Coordinates of C-alpha atoms in Angstrom, one line a residue:
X1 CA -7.7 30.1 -67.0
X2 CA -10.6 28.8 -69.5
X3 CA -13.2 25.7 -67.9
X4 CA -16.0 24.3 -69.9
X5 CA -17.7 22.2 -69.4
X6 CA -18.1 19.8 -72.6
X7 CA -21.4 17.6 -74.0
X8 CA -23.5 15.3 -71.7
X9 CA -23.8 11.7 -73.5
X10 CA -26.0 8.7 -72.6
X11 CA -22.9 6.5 -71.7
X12 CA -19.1 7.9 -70.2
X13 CA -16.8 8.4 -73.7
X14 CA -14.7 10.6 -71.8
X15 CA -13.1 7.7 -69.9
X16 CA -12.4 5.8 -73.4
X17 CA -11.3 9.6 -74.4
X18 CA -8.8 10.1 -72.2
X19 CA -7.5 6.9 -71.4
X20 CA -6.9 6.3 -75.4
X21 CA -4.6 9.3 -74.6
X22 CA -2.7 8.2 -71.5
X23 CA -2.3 4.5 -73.4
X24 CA -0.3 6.5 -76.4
X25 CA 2.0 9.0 -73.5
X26 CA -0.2 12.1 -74.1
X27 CA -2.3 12.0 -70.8
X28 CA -1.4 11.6 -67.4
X29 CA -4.1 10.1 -64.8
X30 CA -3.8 12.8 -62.2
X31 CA -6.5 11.5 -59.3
X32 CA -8.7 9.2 -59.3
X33 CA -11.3 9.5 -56.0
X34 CA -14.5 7.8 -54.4
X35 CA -14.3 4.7 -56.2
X36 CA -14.5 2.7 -53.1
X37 CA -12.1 1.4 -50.8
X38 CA -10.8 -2.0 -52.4
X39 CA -10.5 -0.2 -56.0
X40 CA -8.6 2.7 -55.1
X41 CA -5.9 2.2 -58.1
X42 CA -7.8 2.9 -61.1
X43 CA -4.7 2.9 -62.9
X44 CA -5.4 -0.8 -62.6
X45 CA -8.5 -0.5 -64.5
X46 CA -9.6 -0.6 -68.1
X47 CA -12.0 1.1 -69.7
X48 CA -15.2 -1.4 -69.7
X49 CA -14.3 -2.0 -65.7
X50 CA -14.5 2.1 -65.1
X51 CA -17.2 2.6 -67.2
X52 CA -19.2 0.0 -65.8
X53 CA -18.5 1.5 -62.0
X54 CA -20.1 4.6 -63.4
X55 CA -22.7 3.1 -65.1
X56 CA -23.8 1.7 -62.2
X57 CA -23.0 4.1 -59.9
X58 CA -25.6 6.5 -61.9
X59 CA -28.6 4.6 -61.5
X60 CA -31.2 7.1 -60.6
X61 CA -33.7 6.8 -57.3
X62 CA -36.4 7.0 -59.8
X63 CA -35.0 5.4 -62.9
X64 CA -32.4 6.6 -65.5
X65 CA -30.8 9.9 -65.9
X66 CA -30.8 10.0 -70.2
X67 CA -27.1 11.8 -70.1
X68 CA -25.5 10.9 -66.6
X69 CA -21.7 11.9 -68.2
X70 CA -20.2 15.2 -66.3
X71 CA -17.1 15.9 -68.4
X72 CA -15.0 19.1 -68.2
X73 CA -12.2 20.9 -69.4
X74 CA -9.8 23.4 -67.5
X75 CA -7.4 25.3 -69.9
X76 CA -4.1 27.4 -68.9
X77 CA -2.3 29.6 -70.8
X78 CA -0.1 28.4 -72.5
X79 CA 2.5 26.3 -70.3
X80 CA 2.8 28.3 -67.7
X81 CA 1.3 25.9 -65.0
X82 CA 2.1 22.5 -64.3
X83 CA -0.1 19.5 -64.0
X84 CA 0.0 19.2 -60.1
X85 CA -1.7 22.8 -60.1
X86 CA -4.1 22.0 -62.9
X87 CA -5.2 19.0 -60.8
X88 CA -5.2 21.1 -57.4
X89 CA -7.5 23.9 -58.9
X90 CA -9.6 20.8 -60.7
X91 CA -10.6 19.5 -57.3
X92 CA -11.5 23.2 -55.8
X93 CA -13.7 23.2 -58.7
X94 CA -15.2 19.7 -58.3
X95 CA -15.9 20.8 -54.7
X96 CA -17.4 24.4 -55.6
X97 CA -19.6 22.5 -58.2
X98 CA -20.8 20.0 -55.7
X99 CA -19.0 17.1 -57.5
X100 CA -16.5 16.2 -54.4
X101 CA -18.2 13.1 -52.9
X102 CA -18.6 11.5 -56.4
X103 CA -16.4 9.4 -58.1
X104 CA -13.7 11.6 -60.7
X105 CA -11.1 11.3 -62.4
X106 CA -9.0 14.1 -63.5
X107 CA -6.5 13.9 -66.6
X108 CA -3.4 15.9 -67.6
X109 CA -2.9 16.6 -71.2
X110 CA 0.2 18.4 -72.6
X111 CA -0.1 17.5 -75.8
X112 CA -1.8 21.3 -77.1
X113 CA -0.5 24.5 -77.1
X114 CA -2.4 24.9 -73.8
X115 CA -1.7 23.0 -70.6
X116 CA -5.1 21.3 -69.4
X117 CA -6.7 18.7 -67.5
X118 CA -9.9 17.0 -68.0
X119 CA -12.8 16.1 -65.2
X120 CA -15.1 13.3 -65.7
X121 CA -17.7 12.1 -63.0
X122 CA -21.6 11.6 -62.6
X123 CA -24.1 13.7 -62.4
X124 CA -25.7 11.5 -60.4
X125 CA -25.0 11.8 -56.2
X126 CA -24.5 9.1 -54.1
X127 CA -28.5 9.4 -53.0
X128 CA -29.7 8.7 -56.5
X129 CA -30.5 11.9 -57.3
X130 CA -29.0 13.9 -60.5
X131 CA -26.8 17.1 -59.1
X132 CA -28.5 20.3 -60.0
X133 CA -27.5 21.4 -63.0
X134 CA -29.3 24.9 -62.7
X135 CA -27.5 28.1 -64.8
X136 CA -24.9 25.1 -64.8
X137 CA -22.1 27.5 -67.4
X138 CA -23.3 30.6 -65.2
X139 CA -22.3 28.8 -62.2
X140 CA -18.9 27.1 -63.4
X141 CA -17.4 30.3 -64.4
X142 CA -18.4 31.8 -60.8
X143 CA -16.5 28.8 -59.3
X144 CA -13.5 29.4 -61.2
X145 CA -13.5 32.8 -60.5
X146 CA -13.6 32.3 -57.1
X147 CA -10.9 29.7 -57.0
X148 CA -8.9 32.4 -59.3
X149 CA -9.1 35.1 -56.6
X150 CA -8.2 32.8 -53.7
X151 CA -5.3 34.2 -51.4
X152 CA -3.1 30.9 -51.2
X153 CA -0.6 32.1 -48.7
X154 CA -3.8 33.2 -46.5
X155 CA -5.9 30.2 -47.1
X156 CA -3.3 27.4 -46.8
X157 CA -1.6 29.1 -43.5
X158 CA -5.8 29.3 -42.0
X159 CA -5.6 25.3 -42.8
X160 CA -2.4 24.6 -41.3
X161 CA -2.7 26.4 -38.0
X162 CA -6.6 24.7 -37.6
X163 CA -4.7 21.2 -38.1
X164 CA -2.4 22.4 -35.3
X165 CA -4.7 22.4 -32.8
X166 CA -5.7 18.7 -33.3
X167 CA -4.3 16.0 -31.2
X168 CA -1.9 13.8 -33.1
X169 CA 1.1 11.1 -32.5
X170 CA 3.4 11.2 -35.5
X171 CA 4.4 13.3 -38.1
X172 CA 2.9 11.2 -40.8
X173 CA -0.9 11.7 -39.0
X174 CA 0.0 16.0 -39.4
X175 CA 0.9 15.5 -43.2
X176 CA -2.4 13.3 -43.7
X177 CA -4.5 16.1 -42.2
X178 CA -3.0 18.4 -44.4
X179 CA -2.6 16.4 -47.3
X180 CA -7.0 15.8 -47.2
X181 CA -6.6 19.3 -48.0
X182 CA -4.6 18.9 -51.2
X183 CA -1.7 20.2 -49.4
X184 CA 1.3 19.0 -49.7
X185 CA 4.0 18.4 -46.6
X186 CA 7.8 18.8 -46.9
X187 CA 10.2 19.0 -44.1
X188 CA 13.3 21.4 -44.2
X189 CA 15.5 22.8 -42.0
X190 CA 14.7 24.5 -39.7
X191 CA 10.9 25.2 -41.2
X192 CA 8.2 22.5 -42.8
X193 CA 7.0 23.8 -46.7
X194 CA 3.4 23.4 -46.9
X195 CA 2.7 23.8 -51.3
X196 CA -0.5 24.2 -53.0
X197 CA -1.7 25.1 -56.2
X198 CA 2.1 24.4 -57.4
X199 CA 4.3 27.1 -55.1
X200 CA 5.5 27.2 -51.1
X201 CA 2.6 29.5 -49.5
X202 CA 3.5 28.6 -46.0
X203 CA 6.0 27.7 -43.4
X204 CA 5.7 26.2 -40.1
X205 CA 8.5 25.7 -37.7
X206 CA 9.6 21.9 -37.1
X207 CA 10.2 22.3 -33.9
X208 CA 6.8 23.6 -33.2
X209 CA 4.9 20.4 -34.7
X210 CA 7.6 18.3 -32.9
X211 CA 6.8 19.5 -29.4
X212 CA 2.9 18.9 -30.8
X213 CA 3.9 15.0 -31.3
X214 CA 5.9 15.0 -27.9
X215 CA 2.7 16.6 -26.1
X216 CA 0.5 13.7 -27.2
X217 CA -1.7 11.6 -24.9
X218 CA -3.9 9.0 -26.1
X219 CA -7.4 10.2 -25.6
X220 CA -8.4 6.9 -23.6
X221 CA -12.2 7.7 -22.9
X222 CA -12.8 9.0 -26.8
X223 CA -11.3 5.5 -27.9
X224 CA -13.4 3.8 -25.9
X225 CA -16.7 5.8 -27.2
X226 CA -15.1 5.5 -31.0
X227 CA -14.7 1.7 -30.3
X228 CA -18.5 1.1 -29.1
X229 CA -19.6 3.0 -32.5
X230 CA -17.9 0.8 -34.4
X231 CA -19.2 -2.5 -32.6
X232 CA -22.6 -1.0 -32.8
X233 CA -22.8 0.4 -36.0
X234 CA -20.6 -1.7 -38.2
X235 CA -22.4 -2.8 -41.8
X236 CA -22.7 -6.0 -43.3
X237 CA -21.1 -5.1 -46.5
X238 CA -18.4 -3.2 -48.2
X239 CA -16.1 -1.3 -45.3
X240 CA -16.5 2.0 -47.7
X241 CA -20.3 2.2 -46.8
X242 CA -19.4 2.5 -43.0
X243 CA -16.5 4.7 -43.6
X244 CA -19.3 6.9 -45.2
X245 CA -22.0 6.6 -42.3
X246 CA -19.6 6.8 -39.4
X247 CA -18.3 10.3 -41.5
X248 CA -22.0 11.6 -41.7
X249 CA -23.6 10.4 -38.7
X250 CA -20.6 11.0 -36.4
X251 CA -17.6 13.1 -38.0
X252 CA -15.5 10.3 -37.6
X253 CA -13.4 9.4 -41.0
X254 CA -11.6 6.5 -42.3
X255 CA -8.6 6.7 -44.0
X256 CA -7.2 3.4 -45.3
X257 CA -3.8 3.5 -46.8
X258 CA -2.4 1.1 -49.7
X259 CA 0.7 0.4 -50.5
X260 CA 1.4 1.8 -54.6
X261 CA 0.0 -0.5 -57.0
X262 CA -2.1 -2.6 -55.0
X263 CA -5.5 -2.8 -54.1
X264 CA -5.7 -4.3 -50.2
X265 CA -5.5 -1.7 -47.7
X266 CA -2.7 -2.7 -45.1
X267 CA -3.8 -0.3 -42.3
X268 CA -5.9 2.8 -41.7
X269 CA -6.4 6.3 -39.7
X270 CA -9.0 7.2 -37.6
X271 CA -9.6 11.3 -37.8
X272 CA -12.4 12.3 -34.9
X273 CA -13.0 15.9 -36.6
X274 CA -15.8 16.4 -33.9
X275 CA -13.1 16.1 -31.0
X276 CA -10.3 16.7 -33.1
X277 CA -8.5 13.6 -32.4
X278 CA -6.1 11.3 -34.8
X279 CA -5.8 7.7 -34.0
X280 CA -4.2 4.9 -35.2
X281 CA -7.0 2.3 -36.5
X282 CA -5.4 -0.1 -34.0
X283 CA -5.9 1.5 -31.0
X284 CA -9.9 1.2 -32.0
X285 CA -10.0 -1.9 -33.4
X286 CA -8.2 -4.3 -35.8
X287 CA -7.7 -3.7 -39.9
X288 CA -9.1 -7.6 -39.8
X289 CA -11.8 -7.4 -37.7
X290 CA -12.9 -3.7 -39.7
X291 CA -12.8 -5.5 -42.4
X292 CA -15.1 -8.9 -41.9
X293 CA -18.5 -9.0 -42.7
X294 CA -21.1 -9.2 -40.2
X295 CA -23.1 -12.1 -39.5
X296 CA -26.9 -11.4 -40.7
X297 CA -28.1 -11.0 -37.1
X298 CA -25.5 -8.3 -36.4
X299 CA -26.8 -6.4 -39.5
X300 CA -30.2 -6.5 -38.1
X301 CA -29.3 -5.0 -34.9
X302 CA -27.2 -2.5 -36.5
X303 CA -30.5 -1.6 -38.5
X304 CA -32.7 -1.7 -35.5
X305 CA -30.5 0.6 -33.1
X306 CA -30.0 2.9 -36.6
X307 CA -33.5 3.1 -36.9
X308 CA -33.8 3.7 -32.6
X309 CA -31.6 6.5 -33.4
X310 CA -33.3 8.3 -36.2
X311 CA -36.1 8.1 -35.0
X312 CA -35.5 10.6 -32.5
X313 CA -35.2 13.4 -36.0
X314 CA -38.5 14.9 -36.4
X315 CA -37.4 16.7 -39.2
X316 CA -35.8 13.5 -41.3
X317 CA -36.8 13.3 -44.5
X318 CA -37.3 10.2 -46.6
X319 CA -34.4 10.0 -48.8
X320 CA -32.2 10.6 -45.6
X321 CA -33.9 7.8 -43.9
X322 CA -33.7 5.5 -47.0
X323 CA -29.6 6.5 -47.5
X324 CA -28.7 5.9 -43.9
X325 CA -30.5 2.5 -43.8
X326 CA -28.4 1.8 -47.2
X327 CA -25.4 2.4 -45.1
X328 CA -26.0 -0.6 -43.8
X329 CA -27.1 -2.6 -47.0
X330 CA -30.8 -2.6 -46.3
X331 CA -33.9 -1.0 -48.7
X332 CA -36.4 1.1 -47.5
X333 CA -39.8 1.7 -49.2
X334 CA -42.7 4.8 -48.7
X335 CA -44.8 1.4 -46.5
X336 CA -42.1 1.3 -44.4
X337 CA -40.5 -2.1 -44.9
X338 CA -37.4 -2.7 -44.7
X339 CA -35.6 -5.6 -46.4
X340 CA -31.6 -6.6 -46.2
X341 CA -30.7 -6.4 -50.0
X342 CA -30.7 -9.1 -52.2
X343 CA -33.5 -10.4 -49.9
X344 CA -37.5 -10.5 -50.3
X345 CA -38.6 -10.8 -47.2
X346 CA -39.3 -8.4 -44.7
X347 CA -36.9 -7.7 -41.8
X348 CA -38.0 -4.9 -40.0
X349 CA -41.2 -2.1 -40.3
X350 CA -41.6 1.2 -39.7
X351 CA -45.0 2.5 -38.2
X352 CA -47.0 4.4 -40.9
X353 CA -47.3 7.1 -38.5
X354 CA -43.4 7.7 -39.2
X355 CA -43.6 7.2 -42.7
X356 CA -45.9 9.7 -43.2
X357 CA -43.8 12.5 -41.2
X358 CA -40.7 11.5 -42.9
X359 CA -42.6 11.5 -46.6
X360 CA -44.4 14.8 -45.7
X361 CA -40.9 15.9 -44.9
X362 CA -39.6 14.5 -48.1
X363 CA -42.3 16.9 -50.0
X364 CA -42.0 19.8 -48.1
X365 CA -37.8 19.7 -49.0
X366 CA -38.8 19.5 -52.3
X367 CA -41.5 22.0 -52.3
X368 CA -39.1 24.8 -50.8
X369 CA -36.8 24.4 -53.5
X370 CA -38.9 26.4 -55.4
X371 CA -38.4 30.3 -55.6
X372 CA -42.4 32.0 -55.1
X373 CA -43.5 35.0 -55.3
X374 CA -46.9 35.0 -54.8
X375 CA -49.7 33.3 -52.6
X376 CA -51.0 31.8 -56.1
X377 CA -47.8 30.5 -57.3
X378 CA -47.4 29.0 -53.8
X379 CA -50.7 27.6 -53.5
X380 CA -50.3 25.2 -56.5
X381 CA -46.6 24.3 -55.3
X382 CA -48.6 23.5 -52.0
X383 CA -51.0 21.6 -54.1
X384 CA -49.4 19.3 -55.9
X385 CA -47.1 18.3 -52.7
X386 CA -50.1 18.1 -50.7
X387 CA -48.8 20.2 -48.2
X388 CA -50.8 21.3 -44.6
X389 CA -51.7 25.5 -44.9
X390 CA -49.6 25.9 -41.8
X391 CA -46.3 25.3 -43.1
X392 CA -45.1 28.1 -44.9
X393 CA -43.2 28.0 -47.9
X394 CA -39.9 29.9 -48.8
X395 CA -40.7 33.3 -50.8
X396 CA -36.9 33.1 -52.5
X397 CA -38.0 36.4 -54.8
X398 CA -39.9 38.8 -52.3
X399 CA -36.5 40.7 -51.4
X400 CA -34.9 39.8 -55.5
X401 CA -37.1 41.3 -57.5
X402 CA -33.9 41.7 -60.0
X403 CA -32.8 38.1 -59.9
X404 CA -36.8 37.0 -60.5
X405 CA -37.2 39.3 -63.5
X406 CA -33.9 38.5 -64.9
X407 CA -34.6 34.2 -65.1
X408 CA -38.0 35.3 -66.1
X409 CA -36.5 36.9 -69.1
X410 CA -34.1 34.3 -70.0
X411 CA -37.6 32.0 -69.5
X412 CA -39.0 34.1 -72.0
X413 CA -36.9 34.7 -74.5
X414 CA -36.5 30.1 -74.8
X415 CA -40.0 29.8 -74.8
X416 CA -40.6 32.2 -77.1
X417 CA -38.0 31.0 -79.3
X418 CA -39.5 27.4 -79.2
X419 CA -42.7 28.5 -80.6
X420 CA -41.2 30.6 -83.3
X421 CA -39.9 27.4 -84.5
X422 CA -43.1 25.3 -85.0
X423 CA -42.8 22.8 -82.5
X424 CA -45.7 22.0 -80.6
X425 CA -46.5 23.1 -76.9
X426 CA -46.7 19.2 -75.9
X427 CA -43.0 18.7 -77.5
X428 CA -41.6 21.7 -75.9
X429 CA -43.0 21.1 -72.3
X430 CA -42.0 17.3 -72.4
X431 CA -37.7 18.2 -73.5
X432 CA -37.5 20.8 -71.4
X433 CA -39.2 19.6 -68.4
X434 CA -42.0 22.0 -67.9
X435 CA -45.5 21.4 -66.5
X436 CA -48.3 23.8 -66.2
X437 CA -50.9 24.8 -64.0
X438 CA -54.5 26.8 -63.4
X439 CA -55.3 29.1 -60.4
X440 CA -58.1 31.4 -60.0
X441 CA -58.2 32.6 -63.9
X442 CA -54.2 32.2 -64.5
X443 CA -52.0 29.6 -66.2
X444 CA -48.7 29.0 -65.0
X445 CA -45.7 27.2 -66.4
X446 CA -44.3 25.6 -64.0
X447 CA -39.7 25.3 -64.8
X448 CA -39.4 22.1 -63.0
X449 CA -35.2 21.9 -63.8
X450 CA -34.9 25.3 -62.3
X451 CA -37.4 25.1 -59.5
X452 CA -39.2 28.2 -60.6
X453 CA -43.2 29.3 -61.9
X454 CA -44.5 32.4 -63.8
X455 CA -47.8 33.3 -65.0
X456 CA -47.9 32.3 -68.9
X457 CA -49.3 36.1 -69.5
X458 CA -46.0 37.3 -68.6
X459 CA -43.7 35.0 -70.5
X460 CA -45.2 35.3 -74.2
X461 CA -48.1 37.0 -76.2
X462 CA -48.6 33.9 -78.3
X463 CA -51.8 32.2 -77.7
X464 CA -50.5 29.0 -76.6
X465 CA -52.6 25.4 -77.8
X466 CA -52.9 22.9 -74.7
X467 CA -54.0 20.0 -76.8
X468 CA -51.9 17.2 -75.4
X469 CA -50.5 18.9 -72.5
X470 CA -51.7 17.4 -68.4
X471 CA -53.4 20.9 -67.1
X472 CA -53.2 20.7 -63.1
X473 CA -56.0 22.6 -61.8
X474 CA -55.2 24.2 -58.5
X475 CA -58.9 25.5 -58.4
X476 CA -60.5 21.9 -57.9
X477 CA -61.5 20.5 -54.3
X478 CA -60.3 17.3 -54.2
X479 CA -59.4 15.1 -51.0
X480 CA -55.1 14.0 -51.0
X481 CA -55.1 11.9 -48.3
X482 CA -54.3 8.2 -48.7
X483 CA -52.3 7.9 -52.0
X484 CA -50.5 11.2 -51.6
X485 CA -49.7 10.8 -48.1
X486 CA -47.6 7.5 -49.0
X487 CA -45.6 9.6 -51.6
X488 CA -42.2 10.7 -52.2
X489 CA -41.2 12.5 -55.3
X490 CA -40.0 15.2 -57.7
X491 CA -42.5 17.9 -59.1
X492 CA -43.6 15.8 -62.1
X493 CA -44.1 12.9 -60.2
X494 CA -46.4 14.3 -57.4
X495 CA -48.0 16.4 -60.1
X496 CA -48.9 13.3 -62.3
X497 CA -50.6 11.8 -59.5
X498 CA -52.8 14.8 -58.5
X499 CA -53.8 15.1 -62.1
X500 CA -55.4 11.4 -61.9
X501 CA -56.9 11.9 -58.5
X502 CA -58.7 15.3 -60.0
X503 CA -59.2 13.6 -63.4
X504 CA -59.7 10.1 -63.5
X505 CA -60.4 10.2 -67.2
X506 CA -57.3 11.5 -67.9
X507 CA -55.3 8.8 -66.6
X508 CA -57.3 6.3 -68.3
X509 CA -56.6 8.3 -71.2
X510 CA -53.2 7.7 -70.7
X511 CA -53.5 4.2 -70.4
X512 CA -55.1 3.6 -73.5
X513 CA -52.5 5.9 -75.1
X514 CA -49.9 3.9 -73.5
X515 CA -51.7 0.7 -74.9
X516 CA -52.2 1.9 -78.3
X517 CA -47.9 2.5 -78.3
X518 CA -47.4 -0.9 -77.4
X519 CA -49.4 -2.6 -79.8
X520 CA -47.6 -0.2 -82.2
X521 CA -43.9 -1.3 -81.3
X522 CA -45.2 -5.0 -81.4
X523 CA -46.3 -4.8 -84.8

C-alpha cells in the first residue's frame, strides 16, 4: 500500500480532477462527509458548488491560508483490493491524520494498473485554524502503517461487543452504531456478518442481539434531560451547528437520515454515547420542530445560558469560547462583545476580567506547543506570550534528547542549504515562517510551523546578515500589560506586537515601508 500525499494549490483542482474522471466512467465517488446536513448528496453537486463549499469553508481565523487544498493518493497493488476497502482504509487514514471532522471526499479510480482512491479536504479545521502539517510525509507513512498492522478480526469484534452493551430498540439502531464505525451489518442464519476493510472479521449470534431489542425499555428520565437540552440549547441557524455542539458539549449525536438522492432529511437518531442510549428523534422531539429556526429572543437566551455555563471553565480558552458561541450563530471578539451574525450591534458582553483569563489561556495553549529545552529558550516563548513566571511551560526535549537533536539537524541542514543558495536571510525567514530572537548574548531562530527554537550558533557557522529581519529582544524591560493582555494569537502575531511595544521606531518603519508599497502599486 503506497499514500502520498500530492501538491497543496491556492484553490481545490482536485475536485475538477477527479470529478472530470467520474463524468467520463473512470472514477467512482466513494464518500462524501461533513458537508452539512441539507447537502449530504454531493453527487448532486457540480464542481463550482463544491469548490465554493471549500473555499468558504477554509477561511482562516486570522485571514487566508495561501494553499488550503489537502489532496492525497492511496495506491494498492495491483488489483488486489477493491474500492470498498480502499475507501475504508482512506477514512482510518483521514482520522489518524486529524482530517475526520472536515469535509472529504474520497474517489475510486480503476482506470491504472494500480487500484487507488484519492482524498481531498481542507487543511483548514472547523475552528479556523490550518491542521498541523508538522513532518506531515513522516507522519502519513506512520498512519498507514499503523492502519497496515491493524488486527481486523480483533478490532472489529472490540467494536461490536462495546455496541452491545448500549441500549437500543430495533435492529436498524445496532447496524447504525456499527455502521459510524465503517462497519458493515449483514444478517445470516443463524449468525450476523460484521465486514470491514473488504472481508467477514466477525460474527455475532442473531439471537443474541434479538433478545437485546426484546430487553429494551425506554430510558424515560434520560429523554426527559435530552429533551430540556434541546429546548435550551437549540441554535438559531442551520440544524448541523447544533448537532455539532450538542456532540461536543454533551456526547449526544444527531444522525439524520435521507432517503437516496435527495437532500431533506425525513427523520433522525439520537445516540446518548455518555449514557449509551439510542433513541428515536421522536421520542425527544419532532424532525419539524428540530428543524425551525428560532425566534431572535430564543437565540439570545440560548447565548446567555451558553455563556452561564462556560463560565464555570477556568481553564477555557478563547478560541473554545469563540467556537461554542458560533454554535449558536453569534461572534465573539478579544473586548468581549458579542454580536448575533450578520448583525452590528451588540447583544451581549463579557466582563474584561473573563476575557483576559480566557485570552491568557488562549496564549498559554499556544505557548506550550512549543518543545523547550532551556530556561532561555523558554523565557522568550514566555516573552513574546506575555506569560505570568508562575506558570510553567512544557520542557517537550528534557527526557528526548535524540528526537531534539535529530529536528535540529534536519533544521540545519535547510537553513544551511538556503544560504548556500544566495537568498537573503529576510527571504528565507519570511517563506519558511521563521522569526528570531536575542537572550542574554544568544540569537535564536525561532521554527514557528514546527513549534520549535535553537540557538543560531548551533544550526550554522555562516555569519548570518539581519538587515531586514524584526530582532525580538528578550533582554529589554518593557511593561505588556494593556495591549497584550487583550491578545489572542499565533507566534508571529504576538511577536509582531512586542517588537512595536519594545521598538516603536520599528513599526513606524514599517508603516512607511508599507506606504512607500502602496504608492508603488498605484503607480
Amino acid at each position: 500500500m503506497v499514500v502520498k500525499i500530492l501538491s497543496s494549490g491556492a484553490g481545490f483542482s482536485g475536485i475538477k480532477y477527479n470529478e472530470n474522471k467520474v463524468s467520463i466512467g473512470s472514477a467512482q465517488l466513494m464518500a462524501s462527509e461533513n458537508f452539512g446536513l441539507l447537502d449530504m448528496d454531493s453527487k448532486t453537486k457540480t464542481i463550482p458548488e463544491l469548490e465554493s463549499f471549500f473555499k468558504a469553508w477554509s477561511m482562516a481565523e486570522k485571514g487566508t491560508i495561501s494553499k488550503p487544498q489537502f489532496h492525497v493518493a492511496i495506491s494498492c497493488k495491483g488489483k488486489e483490493t477493491s474500492g470498498e476497502e480502499l475507501t475504508r482504509i482512506a477514512q482510518e487514514y483521514i482520522k489518524k491524520m486529524g482530517y475526520q471532522d472536515n469535509p472529504y471526499l474520497i474517489y475510486f479510480h480503476s482506470d491504472t494498473a494500480n487500484n487507488h482512491v484519492h482524498i481531498v479536504s481542507s487543511r483548514v479545521n472547523e475552528s479556523g485554524l490550518k491542521i498541523n502539517d508538522s513532518f506531515e510525509r513522516r507522519r502519513s507513512q506512520a498512519a498507514m502503517k499503523e492502519i497496515l498492522a491493524q488486527d481486523p478480526e480483533q478490532e472489529v469484534g472490540e467494536q461490536v461487543k462495546r455496541a452491545l452493551t448500549y441500549n437500543f430498540s430495533t435492529e436498524a439502531q445496532f447496524k447504525l452504531l456499527l455502521e459510524k464505525q465503517g462497519i458493515t451489518v449483514k444478517r445470516k442464519e443463524p449468525q450476523y456478518q460484521f465486514i470491514k476493510y473488504g472481508a467477514v472479521n466477525h460474527q455475532e449470534s442473531n439471537l443474541k442481539v434479538d433478545n437485546k431489542i426484546k430487553a429494551y425499555q425506554e430510558p424515560s428520565e434520560r429523554i426527559k434531560q435530552i429533551k430540556a437540552l434541546f429546548l435550551k440549547y437549540k441554535p438559531a441557524l442551520t440544524p448541523e451547528k447544533f448537532s455539532e455542539f450538542m456532540r461536543e458539549k454533551f456526547g449526544v449525536e444527531l444522525v439524520f437520515h435521507t432517503a437516496k438522492g435527495k437532500d431533506t432529511a425525513y427523520g433522525y437518531t439520537i445516540i446518548d454515547h455518555g449514557q449509551q442510549q439510542v433513541l428515536k428523534g421522536s421520542q425527544v422531539l419532532k424532525l419539524s420542530d428540530l428543524l425551525a429556526l428560532a425566534p431572535k429572543a430564543g437565540s439570545l437566551q440560548a447565548a446567555a445560558e451558553l455563556l452561564s455555563t462556560l463560565a464555570e471553565n477556568n481553564q477555557l480558552r478563547y478560541r473554545e469560547f469563540k467556537q461554542q458561541l458560533a454554535h449558536l450563530c453569534f461572534e465573539l471578539n478579544p473586548s468581549g462583545a458579542v454580536r448575533l451574525a450578520g448583525e452590528e450591534q451588540v447583544s451581549l458582553a463579557i466582563s474584561k476580567d473573563r476575557m483576559r483569563q480566557v485570552l491568557y489561556n488562549d496564549r498559554l495553549y499556544e505557548a506550550n506547543k512549543f518543545a523547550l529545552a532551556t530556561p532561555a529558550e523558554a523565557e522568550i516563548i514566555r516573552r513574546v506570550f506575555h506569560l505570568k513566571k508562575e506558570d510553567r511551560l512544557n520542557y517537550q526535549f528534557s527526557n528526548d534528547n535524540n528526537g531534539r537533536e535529530q529536528a535540529k539537524t534536519i533544521l540545519s541542514d535547510k537553513l544551511n542549504s538556503l544560504l548556500a543558495t544566495g537568498k537573503e536571510l529576510v527571504d528565507i525567514a519570511k517563506e519558511n515562517h521563521y522569526a528570531f530572537a536575542k537572550n542574554g548574548g544568544e540569537v535564536y531562530l525561532v521554527d514557528q510551523k514546527n513549534y520549535a527554537l535553537y540557538p543560531v550558533s548551533e544550526l550554522t557557522h555562516t555569519k548570518l546578515n539581519y538587515t531586514g529581519i524584526s530582532m525580538i529582544d528578550a533582554n529589554k524591560p518593557v511593561y505588556l500589560g494593556g495591549k497584550m493582555e487583550q491578545s489572542s494569537g499565533s507566534f508571529g502575531e504576538l511577536a509582531a506586537e512586542l517588537i512595536s511595544l519594545l521598538d516603536p521606531a520599528e513599526k513606524d518603519e514599517q508603516t512607511q515601508d508599507n506606504k512607500r508599497k502602496n504608492k508603488r502599486r498605484i503607480k
